[in-house]
Each structure stands twice: as C-alpha cells, then as structure tokens.
C-alpha cells in the first residue's frame, strides 16, 4: 500500500511539470508604458515583410529585460512564437499595411520559473504586450509594439542569432 502511495505522489509531481497548451491567463496592464514618436516614413512596407523575422524583447511594460532572461518573438506564416521569459508560446497574428496589429489569444506552456531572476515578470509583460498591441512600427531598427493610446508596451531588437 505504501508503494502505491509513493507511485501516486511521484506521478502527481511529474504531471505538474508536464506541458499543457492553454490560453495565457497573465494579468493585463502595462505599467510604465511611454509614448513613442511616429514611425519613420516607409516603415509600413517593411512591416508587411515581417514574415520569417526573429526579434528579442528588450523592454516590456516599461522595464528592461534582464540579460539572463530570454524573451523572443518570431513571425512565420501568420503565427508568432517564441519564448516569453519562461514558457514557449504560439499565437496567430495579422499586421495590416499601415501597421495595425492583431494578435489572437494564443497557447503557451505552463511552467513556473524561479530562475533566472525576472523571468516571470518578463513573461507577464510579453503576454500583456501581445494582448494590448494594436499597432507595430519600426523605428531606428527596433520593432515597437504600441497600445491603442500609442504608448509603447514592448520594444524589440532584431535577433539574427535565431
């Protein structure tokens, strides 16, 4: 009987580490968002060609992403995917010629990361940015994700290492 209880406990513990694809429940909000200047002329045509590009989050929710935290965004075939600080994610997106952006609710793995420091804070910021973004623009080589008020919810830099 004791052996059965140990097997059950072991199965529960291992099951807690399993990946479950569910919509992200991260809370909304973009504390510390800052206004961003209008994009340079001609950036709309570049936005139409984001397919296949790889980006790294540099700032989310007004805070810098710690160097030890990996937060990425990849555009491919109508989907965005990447690592949000701790978990992997995938969602559908559409960007119109003038930069209007639409990110659908996506799926992500559901692990908690105690390390590196800041991973979960960044992750919540990445998922909030995907929910809140209504426009994307390119400015001086950076991809800016903006909310409906034109405030920056995330700043990304090209990640050619991908």
mmCIF file of C-alpha atoms in Angstrom:
data_model
loop_
_atom_site.group_PDB
_atom_site.id
_atom_site.type_symbol
_atom_site.label_atom_id
_atom_site.label_comp_id
_atom_site.label_asym_id
_atom_site.label_seq_id
_atom_site.Cartn_x
_atom_site.Cartn_y
_atom_site.Cartn_z
ATOM 1 C CA UNK A 1 0.000 0.000 0.000
ATOM 2 C CA UNK A 2 2.834 2.411 0.840
ATOM 3 C CA UNK A 3 4.447 1.687 -2.528
ATOM 4 C CA UNK A 4 1.189 2.571 -4.324
ATOM 5 C CA UNK A 5 1.027 5.880 -2.445
ATOM 6 C CA UNK A 6 4.621 6.696 -3.447
ATOM 7 C CA UNK A 7 3.877 5.881 -7.084
ATOM 8 C CA UNK A 8 0.794 8.118 -6.964
ATOM 9 C CA UNK A 9 2.729 11.016 -5.388
ATOM 10 C CA UNK A 10 5.514 10.592 -7.933
ATOM 11 C CA UNK A 11 3.031 10.637 -10.814
ATOM 12 C CA UNK A 12 1.378 13.793 -9.465
ATOM 13 C CA UNK A 13 4.735 15.543 -9.088
ATOM 14 C CA UNK A 14 5.858 14.579 -12.591
ATOM 15 C CA UNK A 15 2.486 15.546 -14.013
ATOM 16 C CA UNK A 16 2.913 19.026 -12.533
ATOM 17 C CA UNK A 17 5.919 19.535 -14.809
ATOM 18 C CA UNK A 18 4.055 18.499 -17.955
ATOM 19 C CA UNK A 19 3.375 20.994 -20.677
ATOM 20 C CA UNK A 20 -0.257 21.969 -21.114
ATOM 21 C CA UNK A 21 -1.303 24.114 -24.051
ATOM 22 C CA UNK A 22 -3.816 26.604 -22.661
ATOM 23 C CA UNK A 23 -4.605 30.260 -23.259
ATOM 24 C CA UNK A 24 -2.367 32.502 -21.182
ATOM 25 C CA UNK A 25 -4.153 33.897 -18.101
ATOM 26 C CA UNK A 26 -1.491 36.520 -17.325
ATOM 27 C CA UNK A 27 -2.955 39.742 -15.931
ATOM 28 C CA UNK A 28 -3.341 42.736 -18.218
ATOM 29 C CA UNK A 29 -1.563 46.012 -17.664
ATOM 30 C CA UNK A 30 1.331 47.958 -18.971
ATOM 31 C CA UNK A 31 2.720 49.925 -16.060
ATOM 32 C CA UNK A 32 5.452 52.282 -17.066
ATOM 33 C CA UNK A 33 4.461 52.499 -20.726
ATOM 34 C CA UNK A 34 5.917 55.508 -22.501
ATOM 35 C CA UNK A 35 4.780 57.475 -25.524
ATOM 36 C CA UNK A 36 6.662 56.673 -28.713
ATOM 37 C CA UNK A 37 7.277 59.006 -31.671
ATOM 38 C CA UNK A 38 5.668 58.260 -35.011
ATOM 39 C CA UNK A 39 7.498 55.735 -37.180
ATOM 40 C CA UNK A 40 9.806 56.788 -39.946
ATOM 41 C CA UNK A 41 8.264 57.094 -43.393
ATOM 42 C CA UNK A 42 8.369 53.894 -45.394
ATOM 43 C CA UNK A 43 8.209 51.558 -42.403
ATOM 44 C CA UNK A 44 4.769 50.233 -43.445
ATOM 45 C CA UNK A 45 6.307 48.356 -46.370
ATOM 46 C CA UNK A 46 8.856 46.789 -44.023
ATOM 47 C CA UNK A 47 6.071 45.706 -41.658
ATOM 48 C CA UNK A 48 4.438 43.804 -44.490
ATOM 49 C CA UNK A 49 7.647 41.737 -44.699
ATOM 50 C CA UNK A 50 7.999 40.649 -41.065
ATOM 51 C CA UNK A 51 7.345 37.021 -42.030
ATOM 52 C CA UNK A 52 10.416 34.966 -41.172
ATOM 53 C CA UNK A 53 11.962 37.613 -38.921
ATOM 54 C CA UNK A 54 13.220 36.964 -35.385
ATOM 55 C CA UNK A 55 13.177 39.505 -32.557
ATOM 56 C CA UNK A 56 14.309 39.728 -28.941
ATOM 57 C CA UNK A 57 12.339 41.693 -26.354
ATOM 58 C CA UNK A 58 14.494 44.487 -24.966
ATOM 59 C CA UNK A 59 11.814 46.232 -22.854
ATOM 60 C CA UNK A 60 8.366 45.096 -21.705
ATOM 61 C CA UNK A 61 5.878 47.053 -19.612
ATOM 62 C CA UNK A 62 8.393 49.905 -19.409
ATOM 63 C CA UNK A 63 11.089 47.719 -17.823
ATOM 64 C CA UNK A 64 14.301 46.372 -19.371
ATOM 65 C CA UNK A 65 14.524 42.616 -19.894
ATOM 66 C CA UNK A 66 17.339 41.226 -17.697
ATOM 67 C CA UNK A 67 20.299 39.881 -19.685
ATOM 68 C CA UNK A 68 19.804 36.353 -18.304
ATOM 69 C CA UNK A 69 16.138 36.197 -19.418
ATOM 70 C CA UNK A 70 15.238 35.000 -22.916
ATOM 71 C CA UNK A 71 12.152 36.609 -24.449
ATOM 72 C CA UNK A 72 11.753 36.246 -28.202
ATOM 73 C CA UNK A 73 9.220 36.803 -30.982
ATOM 74 C CA UNK A 74 9.298 35.048 -34.359
ATOM 75 C CA UNK A 75 6.936 35.842 -37.235
ATOM 76 C CA UNK A 76 6.166 32.912 -39.562
ATOM 77 C CA UNK A 77 3.202 32.044 -41.773
ATOM 78 C CA UNK A 78 0.607 34.065 -39.863
ATOM 79 C CA UNK A 79 1.861 32.913 -36.461
ATOM 80 C CA UNK A 80 4.093 34.417 -33.809
ATOM 81 C CA UNK A 81 6.024 32.166 -31.488
ATOM 82 C CA UNK A 82 8.928 32.312 -29.123
ATOM 83 C CA UNK A 83 9.923 32.192 -25.519
ATOM 84 C CA UNK A 84 8.238 34.643 -23.158
ATOM 85 C CA UNK A 85 10.805 34.573 -20.348
ATOM 86 C CA UNK A 86 9.963 31.121 -19.029
ATOM 87 C CA UNK A 87 7.451 29.401 -21.293
ATOM 88 C CA UNK A 88 7.149 28.884 -25.027
ATOM 89 C CA UNK A 89 4.127 30.388 -26.795
ATOM 90 C CA UNK A 90 2.375 30.454 -30.166
ATOM 91 C CA UNK A 91 -0.433 32.673 -31.498
ATOM 92 C CA UNK A 92 -1.941 33.806 -34.784
ATOM 93 C CA UNK A 93 -1.391 37.388 -35.911
ATOM 94 C CA UNK A 94 -2.233 39.819 -38.689
ATOM 95 C CA UNK A 95 -0.468 43.093 -39.472
ATOM 96 C CA UNK A 96 -2.017 45.465 -41.951
ATOM 97 C CA UNK A 97 -0.011 47.715 -44.277
ATOM 98 C CA UNK A 98 -0.316 50.781 -42.022
ATOM 99 C CA UNK A 99 0.937 48.769 -39.021
ATOM 100 C CA UNK A 100 -2.393 47.930 -37.374
ATOM 101 C CA UNK A 101 -1.669 44.714 -35.491
ATOM 102 C CA UNK A 102 -3.991 41.963 -34.350
ATOM 103 C CA UNK A 103 -2.620 39.169 -32.116
ATOM 104 C CA UNK A 104 -5.131 36.444 -31.304
ATOM 105 C CA UNK A 105 -5.137 34.715 -27.913
ATOM 106 C CA UNK A 106 -2.523 32.002 -28.117
ATOM 107 C CA UNK A 107 -1.271 28.983 -26.279
ATOM 108 C CA UNK A 108 1.731 28.547 -24.049
ATOM 109 C CA UNK A 109 3.411 26.006 -21.882
ATOM 110 C CA UNK A 110 2.608 26.480 -18.192
ATOM 111 C CA UNK A 111 5.734 26.154 -16.081
ATOM 112 C CA UNK A 112 6.825 28.424 -13.249
ATOM 113 C CA UNK A 113 10.439 29.592 -13.395
ATOM 114 C CA UNK A 114 12.184 30.703 -10.226
ATOM 115 C CA UNK A 115 15.355 31.430 -12.181
ATOM 116 C CA UNK A 116 16.661 33.425 -13.847
ATOM 117 C CA UNK A 117 15.564 36.391 -11.784
ATOM 118 C CA UNK A 118 12.847 38.374 -13.523
ATOM 119 C CA UNK A 119 11.725 35.578 -15.874
ATOM 120 C CA UNK A 120 8.108 35.533 -14.696
ATOM 121 C CA UNK A 121 7.853 39.352 -14.627
ATOM 122 C CA UNK A 122 9.086 39.481 -18.216
ATOM 123 C CA UNK A 123 6.723 36.687 -19.221
ATOM 124 C CA UNK A 124 3.687 38.513 -17.861
ATOM 125 C CA UNK A 125 4.849 41.617 -19.740
ATOM 126 C CA UNK A 126 5.285 39.715 -23.013
ATOM 127 C CA UNK A 127 1.798 38.195 -22.818
ATOM 128 C CA UNK A 128 0.304 41.573 -21.848
ATOM 129 C CA UNK A 129 2.078 43.174 -24.832
ATOM 130 C CA UNK A 130 0.617 40.595 -27.207
ATOM 131 C CA UNK A 131 -2.885 41.241 -25.796
ATOM 132 C CA UNK A 132 -2.610 45.040 -25.740
ATOM 133 C CA UNK A 133 -0.793 45.743 -29.002
ATOM 134 C CA UNK A 134 -2.912 47.442 -31.653
ATOM 135 C CA UNK A 135 -0.064 48.756 -33.820
ATOM 136 C CA UNK A 136 3.514 47.814 -34.620
ATOM 137 C CA UNK A 137 6.086 50.060 -36.177
ATOM 138 C CA UNK A 138 9.777 50.075 -36.976
ATOM 139 C CA UNK A 139 11.866 52.909 -35.579
ATOM 140 C CA UNK A 140 15.654 53.014 -35.912
ATOM 141 C CA UNK A 141 15.861 49.222 -36.314
ATOM 142 C CA UNK A 142 13.623 48.493 -33.347
ATOM 143 C CA UNK A 143 10.190 46.876 -33.501
ATOM 144 C CA UNK A 144 7.788 48.865 -31.332
ATOM 145 C CA UNK A 145 4.558 47.334 -30.048
ATOM 146 C CA UNK A 146 2.041 50.085 -29.250
ATOM 147 C CA UNK A 147 -1.315 50.066 -27.465
ATOM 148 C CA UNK A 148 -4.465 51.892 -28.614
ATOM 149 C CA UNK A 149 -3.240 55.134 -26.972
ATOM 150 C CA UNK A 150 0.056 54.957 -28.881
ATOM 151 C CA UNK A 151 2.058 54.024 -25.783
ATOM 152 C CA UNK A 152 4.889 51.507 -26.023
ATOM 153 C CA UNK A 153 4.082 48.138 -24.464
ATOM 154 C CA UNK A 154 7.254 46.464 -25.770
ATOM 155 C CA UNK A 155 10.456 47.294 -27.641
ATOM 156 C CA UNK A 156 12.244 44.564 -29.566
ATOM 157 C CA UNK A 157 15.534 44.329 -31.452
ATOM 158 C CA UNK A 158 16.271 42.036 -34.378
ATOM 159 C CA UNK A 159 17.724 38.704 -33.258
ATOM 160 C CA UNK A 160 19.816 37.376 -36.119
ATOM 161 C CA UNK A 161 21.138 34.545 -33.938
ATOM 162 C CA UNK A 162 17.872 32.634 -34.436
#
